[in-house]
Amino acid sequence: MALWGGRFTQAADQRFKQFNDSLRFDYRLAQQDIIGSIAWSKALVTVNVLTQQEQQTLALALETLLKKVTADPQQILASDAEDIHSWVEQQLIEQVGDLGKKLHTGRSRNDQVATDLKLWCKHQVPVLLHTLNTLRQQLVVTAEKYQDAVMPGYTHLQRAQPVTFAHWCLAYFEMLSRDITRLQDALARLDVSPLGCGALAGTAYPIDREQLADWLGFARATNNSLDTVSDRDHVMELLAAAAIGMNHLSRFAEDLIIFNSGEANFVELSDKVTSGSSLMPQKKNPDALELIRGKTGRVFGALSGAMMTFKSLPLAYNKDMQEDKESLFDALDTWHDCLDMAALVLEGLEINYARCCEAAQQGYANATELADYLVAKGVPFREAHHIVGAAVVGAIAKQRALEALTLTELKVFSPVIEEDVYPILSLESCLAKRNAKGGVAASQVKLAIEDAKKALSTM
Ligand code: ARG
């Protein structure tokens, strides 16, 4: 029987029941629902609804249930209860009889589900933080290994200036660090207890909600009951954090897919994260990376779905809000799995040094160096830029790199060019000159690795 059967003379249509029930996904809130119920039973003692003795009986039964569901959460799915709240209550009544029916006094499923979901988020966010940090660790390990792996850096997917693979790794370290603080911010904001707000107007029992919040491990209790049962900001914030985090992972994946292409051939992916083609025996496909890239769409979809669901919803609780959970669970699971895969991909990655270096040397990636050289000899930058442009056209016509032109050939473009231009045009010099904070020079990358390690050690 449903929790609310009294007002009804007809049973729900089976098809409606299936449509309406949320147990198949909210069973994941079982632990939180039980923990919330234990705290609520304690609160009911303070307002003389339960005796100490009764509370102890309820708490014992709930703790036993907690152990049971922790061991095997899927067992819940065998029930035809409407949702996790009904399921826990049913189980409790089965265990302790009529006493179990007292627990819902002064409480509503509206403040209950809000509490459960926030508790779940509080449990899940640290799991994600840990996974984000593991990937950060792997990025630092990889950066450390490949400090001397020079490769082309791109803008517009055109070879622009040489960088190192280490510098590339540390770019993603920065993105993940922002993802971490974004999650921490969201966590701090959601750490407020809804319990004791009742259905919408507050509970009619004089419960100390701050104490209740404290028992549940929340920083404090919410301020306004109408807002509390309607608020799903934390769902939207976590989905936004996940969507941005996946956005970063999609760029990571796409970069590596390009680096791994036959055309670039900069990296070799491990057999552990690639698959073959059923038809073409020569192929080794970057599936792990492609799936990371693909799943980004699904996580962003969850965010836009939630934004639409909550848009224009009148206060306070509406059943629309039940739609919050499936997409949140799926998006956070997906983000977690993709972070894990990204770390696995990095772990087995090999760099093709020769090929990376060769590509960095091609494409006139040292053209800026020649311009800077002319500037140092007193040529205004705009003019220098123009001269080098002409030199590049000349070099392309001869199918040679800038540094492969003879001094006489170079002097055609500017008489100020001397023998001392050649060391300037080397890859080593291109890298070493970018020695301001955040630049690609080896000394800066070393500092960045040290800073990154410090950040890792504080997590
Ligand atoms: N399954 C519901 C949800 O996820 C629980 C709250 C039900 N409240 C209600 N008034 N029907 O939102």
CSV table of C-alpha atoms and ligand atoms in Angstrom, one decimal:
chain,number,residue,atom,x,y,z
A,1,MET,CA,0.0,0.0,0.0
A,2,ALA,CA,1.2,3.5,-0.8
A,3,LEU,CA,2.0,5.9,2.0
A,4,TRP,CA,-0.9,8.1,1.2
A,5,GLY,CA,-3.7,5.5,0.6
A,6,GLY,CA,-6.3,6.9,3.0
A,7,ARG,CA,-7.8,9.5,0.7
A,8,PHE,CA,-8.1,7.2,-2.2
A,9,THR,CA,-10.9,4.6,-3.0
A,10,GLN,CA,-9.3,3.3,-6.2
A,11,ALA,CA,-5.9,1.8,-6.7
A,12,ALA,CA,-3.5,3.5,-9.0
A,13,ASP,CA,-3.4,2.3,-12.6
A,14,GLN,CA,-0.5,0.0,-13.0
A,15,ARG,CA,0.9,2.0,-15.9
A,16,PHE,CA,0.6,5.2,-13.8
A,17,LYS,CA,2.3,3.5,-10.9
A,18,GLN,CA,5.2,2.5,-13.1
A,19,PHE,CA,5.4,6.0,-14.5
A,20,ASN,CA,5.3,7.7,-11.1
A,21,ASP,CA,7.5,5.4,-9.0
A,22,SER,CA,11.1,6.5,-8.5
A,23,LEU,CA,12.5,3.5,-6.5
A,24,ARG,CA,14.3,2.1,-9.5
A,25,PHE,CA,16.7,5.1,-9.3
A,26,ASP,CA,16.3,6.7,-5.9
A,27,TYR,CA,17.2,3.4,-4.2
A,28,ARG,CA,20.7,4.9,-4.4
A,29,LEU,CA,19.6,7.2,-1.5
A,30,ALA,CA,18.9,4.3,0.9
A,31,GLN,CA,21.8,5.0,3.2
A,32,GLN,CA,21.0,8.7,3.4
A,33,ASP,CA,17.3,8.1,3.9
A,34,ILE,CA,18.1,5.8,6.8
A,35,ILE,CA,20.7,8.2,8.4
A,36,GLY,CA,18.2,11.1,8.0
A,37,SER,CA,15.5,9.0,9.6
A,38,ILE,CA,17.7,8.1,12.6
A,39,ALA,CA,18.4,11.8,13.2
A,40,TRP,CA,14.7,12.6,12.8
A,41,SER,CA,13.8,10.0,15.4
A,42,LYS,CA,16.2,11.7,17.8
A,43,ALA,CA,14.5,15.1,17.1
A,44,LEU,CA,11.1,13.5,17.8
A,45,VAL,CA,12.2,12.6,21.3
A,46,THR,CA,13.0,16.3,22.0
A,47,VAL,CA,9.4,17.2,21.2
A,48,ASN,CA,7.9,14.3,23.1
A,49,VAL,CA,6.6,12.4,20.1
A,50,LEU,CA,8.8,9.4,20.9
A,51,THR,CA,10.1,8.2,24.2
A,52,GLN,CA,13.8,7.4,24.6
A,53,GLN,CA,12.9,3.8,24.6
A,54,GLU,CA,10.9,4.0,21.4
A,55,GLN,CA,13.7,6.0,19.7
A,56,GLN,CA,16.2,3.4,20.7
A,57,THR,CA,14.1,0.6,19.2
A,58,LEU,CA,13.7,2.6,16.0
A,59,ALA,CA,17.3,3.5,15.8
A,60,LEU,CA,18.4,-0.1,16.3
A,61,ALA,CA,16.1,-1.3,13.5
A,62,LEU,CA,17.2,1.4,11.2
A,63,GLU,CA,20.9,0.7,11.9
A,64,THR,CA,20.3,-3.0,11.1
A,65,LEU,CA,18.6,-1.9,7.9
A,66,LEU,CA,21.5,0.3,7.1
A,67,LYS,CA,23.9,-2.6,7.3
A,68,LYS,CA,21.6,-4.7,5.1
A,69,VAL,CA,21.4,-2.1,2.3
A,70,THR,CA,25.1,-1.2,2.5
A,71,ALA,CA,25.9,-4.9,1.9
A,72,ASP,CA,23.6,-5.2,-1.1
A,73,PRO,CA,21.8,-2.0,-2.2
A,74,GLN,CA,20.3,-3.8,-5.3
A,75,GLN,CA,18.0,-5.9,-3.1
A,76,ILE,CA,15.8,-2.9,-2.7
A,77,LEU,CA,14.9,-3.1,-6.4
A,78,ALA,CA,12.9,-6.3,-5.8
A,79,SER,CA,10.2,-4.2,-3.9
A,80,ASP,CA,7.3,-2.5,-5.5
A,81,ALA,CA,7.5,0.4,-3.1
A,82,GLU,CA,6.9,3.9,-4.7
A,83,ASP,CA,10.2,5.4,-3.6
A,84,ILE,CA,13.1,4.9,-1.2
A,85,HIS,CA,11.3,6.8,1.5
A,86,SER,CA,8.3,4.4,1.4
A,87,TRP,CA,10.6,1.5,1.2
A,88,VAL,CA,12.5,2.4,4.3
A,89,GLU,CA,9.3,3.1,6.2
A,90,GLN,CA,7.8,-0.3,5.1
A,91,GLN,CA,10.9,-2.1,6.2
A,92,LEU,CA,10.8,-0.4,9.5
A,93,ILE,CA,7.2,-1.2,10.1
A,94,GLU,CA,7.9,-4.8,9.2
A,95,GLN,CA,10.6,-4.9,11.9
A,96,VAL,CA,9.1,-2.9,14.8
A,97,GLY,CA,5.4,-2.9,14.0
A,98,ASP,CA,3.2,0.1,14.7
A,99,LEU,CA,6.0,2.1,16.3
A,100,GLY,CA,7.5,2.4,12.8
A,101,LYS,CA,4.4,4.4,11.8
A,102,LYS,CA,5.3,7.2,14.3
A,103,LEU,CA,8.5,8.1,12.5
A,104,HIS,CA,7.0,10.3,9.8
A,105,THR,CA,5.4,12.6,12.4
A,106,GLY,CA,6.1,16.2,11.5
A,107,ARG,CA,8.2,15.2,8.4
A,108,SER,CA,7.3,15.3,4.7
A,109,ARG,CA,8.9,13.5,1.9
A,110,ASN,CA,9.6,16.9,0.5
A,111,ASP,CA,12.1,17.9,3.2
A,112,GLN,CA,13.1,14.3,3.4
A,113,VAL,CA,14.1,13.9,-0.3
A,114,ALA,CA,15.9,17.3,-0.2
A,115,THR,CA,17.9,16.1,2.8
A,116,ASP,CA,18.6,12.7,1.3
A,117,LEU,CA,19.9,14.2,-2.0
A,118,LYS,CA,22.1,16.8,-0.3
A,119,LEU,CA,23.6,14.1,2.0
A,120,TRP,CA,24.2,12.0,-1.1
A,121,CYS,CA,25.9,15.0,-2.8
A,122,LYS,CA,28.0,15.5,0.3
A,123,HIS,CA,29.1,11.9,0.1
A,124,GLN,CA,29.7,11.9,-3.7
A,125,VAL,CA,31.6,15.1,-4.1
A,126,PRO,CA,34.6,13.9,-2.1
A,127,VAL,CA,34.7,10.8,-4.3
A,128,LEU,CA,34.9,13.0,-7.4
A,129,LEU,CA,37.5,15.2,-5.8
A,130,HIS,CA,39.6,12.2,-5.2
A,131,THR,CA,39.3,11.0,-8.8
A,132,LEU,CA,40.1,14.5,-10.1
A,133,ASN,CA,43.2,14.5,-7.9
A,134,THR,CA,44.3,11.1,-9.1
A,135,LEU,CA,44.2,12.4,-12.7
A,136,ARG,CA,46.1,15.5,-11.6
A,137,GLN,CA,48.7,13.2,-10.1
A,138,GLN,CA,49.0,11.3,-13.4
A,139,LEU,CA,49.4,14.5,-15.3
A,140,VAL,CA,52.3,15.6,-13.1
A,141,VAL,CA,54.0,12.2,-13.4
A,142,THR,CA,53.6,12.4,-17.2
A,143,ALA,CA,54.8,16.0,-17.3
A,144,GLU,CA,57.9,15.1,-15.3
A,145,LYS,CA,58.7,12.3,-17.6
A,146,TYR,CA,58.3,14.4,-20.8
A,147,GLN,CA,60.0,17.7,-20.0
A,148,ASP,CA,62.3,17.4,-23.0
A,149,ALA,CA,59.7,16.1,-25.4
A,150,VAL,CA,59.4,19.1,-27.8
A,151,MET,CA,56.3,19.2,-30.0
A,152,PRO,CA,54.5,21.8,-32.0
A,153,GLY,CA,52.0,24.0,-30.2
A,154,TYR,CA,49.0,25.0,-32.2
A,155,THR,CA,46.6,27.9,-32.7
A,156,HIS,CA,43.8,27.3,-35.3
A,157,LEU,CA,45.2,23.8,-35.5
A,158,GLN,CA,48.2,25.3,-37.4
A,159,ARG,CA,51.7,24.8,-36.0
A,160,ALA,CA,52.4,28.0,-34.1
A,161,GLN,CA,55.3,27.7,-31.6
A,162,PRO,CA,57.1,24.8,-30.1
A,163,VAL,CA,56.1,23.6,-26.7
A,164,THR,CA,56.9,20.5,-24.6
A,165,PHE,CA,54.6,17.6,-23.8
A,166,ALA,CA,55.1,18.5,-20.2
A,167,HIS,CA,53.7,22.0,-20.7
A,168,TRP,CA,50.7,20.4,-22.4
A,169,CYS,CA,50.1,18.1,-19.4
A,170,LEU,CA,50.3,21.0,-17.0
A,171,ALA,CA,47.7,23.0,-19.0
A,172,TYR,CA,45.3,20.2,-18.2
A,173,PHE,CA,46.5,20.2,-14.6
A,174,GLU,CA,45.3,23.8,-14.3
A,175,MET,CA,41.9,23.0,-15.7
A,176,LEU,CA,41.4,20.1,-13.3
A,177,SER,CA,42.5,22.4,-10.4
A,178,ARG,CA,39.7,24.8,-11.3
A,179,ASP,CA,37.3,21.8,-11.5
A,180,ILE,CA,38.3,20.9,-8.0
A,181,THR,CA,37.7,24.4,-6.6
A,182,ARG,CA,34.4,24.6,-8.5
A,183,LEU,CA,33.2,21.4,-6.8
A,184,GLN,CA,34.5,22.6,-3.4
A,185,ASP,CA,32.6,25.8,-3.8
A,186,ALA,CA,29.4,23.9,-4.7
A,187,LEU,CA,29.9,21.6,-1.7
A,188,ALA,CA,30.2,24.5,0.7
A,189,ARG,CA,27.0,26.1,-0.6
A,190,LEU,CA,24.9,22.9,-0.4
A,191,ASP,CA,26.0,22.0,3.1
A,192,VAL,CA,22.8,23.3,4.6
A,193,SER,CA,20.2,21.0,6.1
A,194,PRO,CA,16.6,20.9,4.8
A,195,LEU,CA,15.3,18.6,7.4
A,196,GLY,CA,12.5,20.1,9.6
A,197,CYS,CA,11.0,22.2,6.8
A,198,GLY,CA,8.1,19.8,6.4
A,199,ALA,CA,6.1,19.8,3.2
A,200,LEU,CA,6.6,23.5,2.5
A,201,ALA,CA,5.6,25.7,5.5
A,202,GLY,CA,7.9,24.2,8.2
A,203,THR,CA,7.2,21.6,10.8
A,204,ALA,CA,4.6,22.1,13.4
A,205,TYR,CA,6.8,20.5,16.1
A,206,PRO,CA,9.2,22.9,17.9
A,207,ILE,CA,12.3,21.1,16.7
A,208,ASP,CA,15.8,22.6,17.1
A,209,ARG,CA,16.7,22.4,13.4
A,210,GLU,CA,20.2,23.6,14.0
A,211,GLN,CA,20.9,20.7,16.4
A,212,LEU,CA,19.3,18.4,13.8
A,213,ALA,CA,21.6,19.8,11.1
A,214,ASP,CA,24.5,19.3,13.4
A,215,TRP,CA,23.6,15.6,14.0
A,216,LEU,CA,23.5,15.1,10.3
A,217,GLY,CA,26.9,16.7,9.7
A,218,PHE,CA,25.5,19.8,7.9
A,219,ALA,CA,27.1,23.2,8.6
A,220,ARG,CA,23.8,24.7,9.5
A,221,ALA,CA,20.0,24.6,8.8
A,222,THR,CA,18.3,26.3,5.9
A,223,ASN,CA,16.5,29.6,6.5
A,224,ASN,CA,13.2,29.4,4.6
A,225,SER,CA,11.0,26.4,4.3
A,226,LEU,CA,9.5,27.3,1.0
A,227,ASP,CA,12.9,27.8,-0.6
A,228,THR,CA,14.2,24.6,1.0
A,229,VAL,CA,11.8,22.2,-0.5
A,230,SER,CA,12.0,23.9,-3.9
A,231,ASP,CA,15.8,24.4,-4.0
A,232,ARG,CA,17.8,22.2,-6.4
A,233,ASP,CA,20.6,24.7,-7.0
A,234,HIS,CA,23.0,22.1,-5.9
A,235,VAL,CA,21.8,19.8,-8.6
A,236,MET,CA,22.3,22.5,-11.3
A,237,GLU,CA,25.7,23.5,-9.8
A,238,LEU,CA,27.0,20.0,-9.7
A,239,LEU,CA,25.8,19.4,-13.2
A,240,ALA,CA,27.4,22.6,-14.3
A,241,ALA,CA,30.7,21.6,-12.6
A,242,ALA,CA,30.4,18.2,-14.3
A,243,ALA,CA,29.7,19.7,-17.7
A,244,ILE,CA,32.7,22.1,-17.5
A,245,GLY,CA,34.9,19.2,-16.2
A,246,MET,CA,33.8,17.0,-19.1
A,247,ASN,CA,34.4,19.9,-21.4
A,248,HIS,CA,38.0,19.9,-20.3
A,249,LEU,CA,38.2,16.1,-20.7
A,250,SER,CA,36.8,16.4,-24.2
A,251,ARG,CA,39.6,18.7,-25.2
A,252,PHE,CA,42.2,16.5,-23.6
A,253,ALA,CA,40.7,13.6,-25.5
A,254,GLU,CA,40.5,15.4,-28.8
A,255,ASP,CA,44.1,16.7,-28.5
A,256,LEU,CA,45.3,13.1,-27.9
A,257,ILE,CA,43.2,11.7,-30.7
A,258,ILE,CA,44.9,14.2,-33.0
A,259,PHE,CA,48.3,13.5,-31.6
A,260,ASN,CA,47.6,9.8,-32.1
A,261,SER,CA,46.4,10.1,-35.7
A,262,GLY,CA,48.4,8.7,-38.5
A,263,GLU,CA,49.0,12.2,-39.7
A,264,ALA,CA,50.6,13.4,-36.5
A,265,ASN,CA,51.9,10.2,-35.0
A,266,PHE,CA,53.2,12.0,-31.9
A,267,VAL,CA,51.9,9.5,-29.4
A,268,GLU,CA,51.4,5.8,-29.1
A,269,LEU,CA,48.4,4.7,-27.1
A,270,SER,CA,48.5,1.6,-25.0
A,271,ASP,CA,46.7,-1.6,-26.2
A,272,LYS,CA,44.9,-1.4,-22.9
A,273,VAL,CA,42.8,1.6,-23.9
A,274,THR,CA,42.4,1.0,-27.7
A,275,SER,CA,40.4,-1.5,-29.8
A,276,GLY,CA,40.8,-3.1,-33.2
A,277,SER,CA,38.6,-3.0,-36.2
A,278,SER,CA,36.6,-6.1,-37.1
A,279,LEU,CA,37.4,-5.5,-40.8
A,280,MET,CA,40.8,-3.7,-41.0
A,281,PRO,CA,43.5,-5.6,-39.3
A,282,GLN,CA,46.0,-2.7,-39.2
A,283,LYS,CA,43.8,-0.4,-37.1
A,284,LYS,CA,44.1,0.6,-33.5
A,285,ASN,CA,41.3,2.9,-32.5
A,286,PRO,CA,41.5,5.4,-29.6
A,287,ASP,CA,38.1,4.3,-28.2
A,288,ALA,CA,38.7,5.3,-24.6
A,289,LEU,CA,39.4,8.9,-25.8
A,290,GLU,CA,36.5,8.9,-28.3
A,291,LEU,CA,34.1,7.8,-25.6
A,292,ILE,CA,35.3,10.5,-23.2
A,293,ARG,CA,34.7,13.0,-26.0
A,294,GLY,CA,31.3,11.5,-26.8
A,295,LYS,CA,30.1,11.3,-23.2
A,296,THR,CA,30.6,15.0,-22.8
A,297,GLY,CA,27.4,15.5,-24.8
A,298,ARG,CA,25.5,13.4,-22.4
A,299,VAL,CA,26.7,15.3,-19.4
A,300,PHE,CA,26.0,18.6,-20.9
A,301,GLY,CA,22.5,17.2,-21.8
A,302,ALA,CA,21.9,16.5,-18.2
A,303,LEU,CA,22.7,20.1,-17.3
A,304,SER,CA,20.5,21.6,-19.9
A,305,GLY,CA,17.8,19.1,-19.0
A,306,ALA,CA,17.9,20.1,-15.3
A,307,MET,CA,17.9,23.8,-16.2
A,308,MET,CA,14.7,23.3,-18.3
A,309,THR,CA,13.1,21.1,-15.6
A,310,PHE,CA,13.5,23.8,-12.9
A,311,LYS,CA,12.8,26.7,-15.2
A,312,SER,CA,9.5,28.5,-14.2
A,313,LEU,CA,8.5,25.8,-11.6
A,314,PRO,CA,6.2,27.5,-9.2
A,315,LEU,CA,7.0,27.2,-5.5
A,316,ALA,CA,7.2,24.9,-3.7
A,317,TYR,CA,7.6,21.2,-4.4
A,318,ASN,CA,6.4,19.8,-7.7
A,319,LYS,CA,6.7,16.2,-8.9
A,320,ASP,CA,8.7,17.6,-11.8
A,321,MET,CA,11.5,17.7,-9.3
A,322,GLN,CA,11.8,13.9,-9.1
A,323,GLU,CA,13.5,14.3,-12.5
A,324,ASP,CA,16.6,15.7,-10.7
A,325,LYS,CA,18.1,12.4,-9.6
A,326,GLU,CA,18.5,10.2,-12.7
A,327,SER,CA,20.5,12.8,-14.6
A,328,LEU,CA,22.6,13.9,-11.6
A,329,PHE,CA,23.5,10.3,-10.8
A,330,ASP,CA,24.3,9.5,-14.5
A,331,ALA,CA,26.3,12.7,-15.1
A,332,LEU,CA,28.4,12.3,-11.9
A,333,ASP,CA,29.0,8.6,-12.6
A,334,THR,CA,30.0,9.4,-16.2
A,335,TRP,CA,32.3,12.2,-15.1
A,336,HIS,CA,33.9,9.9,-12.6
A,337,ASP,CA,34.4,7.1,-15.1
A,338,CYS,CA,35.9,9.5,-17.7
A,339,LEU,CA,38.4,10.9,-15.2
A,340,ASP,CA,39.4,7.4,-14.4
A,341,MET,CA,39.8,6.5,-18.1
A,342,ALA,CA,41.8,9.6,-18.8
A,343,ALA,CA,44.3,8.6,-16.1
A,344,LEU,CA,44.5,5.1,-17.6
A,345,VAL,CA,45.2,6.5,-21.0
A,346,LEU,CA,48.0,8.8,-19.7
A,347,GLU,CA,49.5,5.9,-17.7
A,348,GLY,CA,50.2,3.9,-20.8
A,349,LEU,CA,51.0,6.7,-23.2
A,350,GLU,CA,54.3,6.7,-25.1
A,351,ILE,CA,55.8,9.7,-26.9
A,352,ASN,CA,57.3,9.5,-30.3
A,353,TYR,CA,60.2,12.0,-29.6
A,354,ALA,CA,61.7,12.0,-33.1
A,355,ARG,CA,58.3,12.6,-34.8
A,356,CYS,CA,57.3,15.3,-32.3
A,357,CYS,CA,60.6,17.1,-32.7
A,358,GLU,CA,60.5,16.8,-36.5
A,359,ALA,CA,57.0,18.3,-36.6
A,360,ALA,CA,58.1,21.1,-34.2
A,361,GLN,CA,60.9,22.0,-36.6
A,362,GLN,CA,58.5,22.1,-39.6
A,363,GLY,CA,55.8,24.6,-40.1
A,364,TYR,CA,58.0,27.7,-39.5
A,365,ALA,CA,57.3,27.6,-35.7
A,366,ASN,CA,60.4,29.8,-35.2
A,367,ALA,CA,59.2,32.6,-37.4
A,368,THR,CA,58.4,34.7,-34.3
A,369,GLU,CA,62.0,34.2,-33.2
A,370,LEU,CA,63.2,35.7,-36.4
A,371,ALA,CA,60.9,38.7,-35.9
A,372,ASP,CA,62.1,39.2,-32.3
A,373,TYR,CA,65.7,39.0,-33.6
A,374,LEU,CA,65.0,41.8,-36.1
A,375,VAL,CA,63.4,43.8,-33.3
A,376,ALA,CA,66.5,43.4,-31.2
A,377,LYS,CA,68.5,44.8,-34.2
A,378,GLY,CA,66.3,47.9,-34.1
A,379,VAL,CA,63.6,47.0,-36.7
A,380,PRO,CA,60.1,48.0,-35.5
A,381,PHE,CA,58.0,44.9,-34.8
A,382,ARG,CA,55.3,45.6,-37.4
A,383,GLU,CA,58.0,45.9,-40.1
A,384,ALA,CA,59.8,42.8,-38.7
A,385,HIS,CA,56.6,40.8,-38.9
A,386,HIS,CA,56.2,41.8,-42.6
A,387,ILE,CA,59.9,40.9,-43.4
A,388,VAL,CA,59.5,37.5,-41.8
A,389,GLY,CA,56.3,36.9,-43.6
A,390,ALA,CA,58.2,37.4,-46.9
A,391,ALA,CA,61.0,35.2,-45.7
A,392,VAL,CA,58.6,32.4,-44.9
A,393,VAL,CA,57.1,32.7,-48.4
A,394,GLY,CA,60.6,32.5,-49.8
A,395,ALA,CA,61.5,29.5,-47.7
A,396,ILE,CA,58.3,27.7,-48.6
A,397,ALA,CA,59.1,28.3,-52.3
A,398,LYS,CA,62.5,26.7,-51.7
A,399,GLN,CA,60.9,24.0,-49.6
A,400,ARG,CA,63.3,24.7,-46.8
A,401,ALA,CA,63.1,25.7,-43.1
A,402,LEU,CA,64.1,29.3,-42.2
A,403,GLU,CA,67.3,28.1,-40.5
A,404,ALA,CA,68.2,26.1,-43.6
A,405,LEU,CA,68.5,29.3,-45.7
A,406,THR,CA,72.0,30.6,-46.2
A,407,LEU,CA,73.0,34.0,-44.8
A,408,THR,CA,73.0,35.5,-48.3
A,409,GLU,CA,69.5,34.1,-48.9
A,410,LEU,CA,68.4,35.6,-45.5
A,411,LYS,CA,70.0,39.0,-46.2
A,412,VAL,CA,67.7,39.4,-49.2
A,413,PHE,CA,64.9,39.9,-46.7
A,414,SER,CA,66.8,42.2,-44.3
A,415,PRO,CA,70.4,43.4,-44.4
A,416,VAL,CA,70.6,43.4,-40.6
A,417,ILE,CA,70.5,39.6,-40.4
A,418,GLU,CA,73.9,38.2,-39.5
A,419,GLU,CA,75.5,34.8,-38.7
A,420,ASP,CA,74.2,35.1,-35.0
A,421,VAL,CA,70.6,34.5,-36.3
A,422,TYR,CA,71.1,30.7,-36.5
A,423,PRO,CA,71.3,29.8,-32.8
A,424,ILE,CA,68.2,32.0,-32.3
A,425,LEU,CA,66.3,30.0,-34.8
A,426,SER,CA,67.0,26.7,-33.0
A,427,LEU,CA,64.2,24.9,-31.1
A,428,GLU,CA,66.2,25.1,-27.9
A,429,SER,CA,66.4,28.8,-28.1
A,430,CYS,CA,62.7,29.2,-29.0
A,431,LEU,CA,61.8,27.3,-25.8
A,432,ALA,CA,64.4,28.8,-23.5
A,433,LYS,CA,63.4,32.3,-24.3
A,434,ARG,CA,59.9,31.8,-23.0
A,435,ASN,CA,61.0,32.1,-19.5
A,436,ALA,CA,58.4,34.4,-17.9
A,437,LYS,CA,56.0,32.9,-15.4
A,438,GLY,CA,53.7,30.3,-17.1
A,439,GLY,CA,56.0,30.0,-20.2
A,440,VAL,CA,57.3,26.9,-21.8
A,441,ALA,CA,61.0,27.3,-20.8
A,442,ALA,CA,62.4,24.3,-19.1
A,443,SER,CA,63.0,26.2,-15.9
A,444,GLN,CA,59.4,27.5,-15.8
A,445,VAL,CA,58.0,24.0,-16.4
A,446,LYS,CA,60.2,22.7,-13.6
A,447,LEU,CA,58.8,25.4,-11.2
A,448,ALA,CA,55.3,24.6,-12.4
A,449,ILE,CA,55.8,20.9,-11.6
A,450,GLU,CA,57.0,21.8,-8.1
A,451,ASP,CA,54.0,24.0,-7.5
A,452,ALA,CA,51.7,21.2,-8.8
A,453,LYS,CA,53.3,18.7,-6.5
A,454,LYS,CA,52.7,21.1,-3.6
A,455,ALA,CA,49.1,21.5,-4.6
A,456,LEU,CA,48.8,17.7,-4.7
A,457,SER,CA,50.2,17.3,-1.3
A,458,THR,CA,47.6,19.6,0.3
A,459,MET,CA,44.6,17.6,-1.0
B,1,ARG,N1,10.1,10.6,-5.2
B,1,ARG,C1,9.9,12.0,-4.9
B,1,ARG,C2,11.0,12.8,-5.5
B,1,ARG,O1,12.0,12.3,-5.8
B,1,ARG,C3,9.9,12.1,-3.4
B,1,ARG,C4,9.2,13.3,-2.9
B,1,ARG,C5,7.7,13.0,-3.0
B,1,ARG,N2,6.9,14.1,-2.5
B,1,ARG,C6,5.7,14.3,-2.9
B,1,ARG,N3,5.1,15.3,-2.4
B,1,ARG,N4,5.1,13.5,-3.7
B,1,ARG,O2,10.9,14.0,-5.6
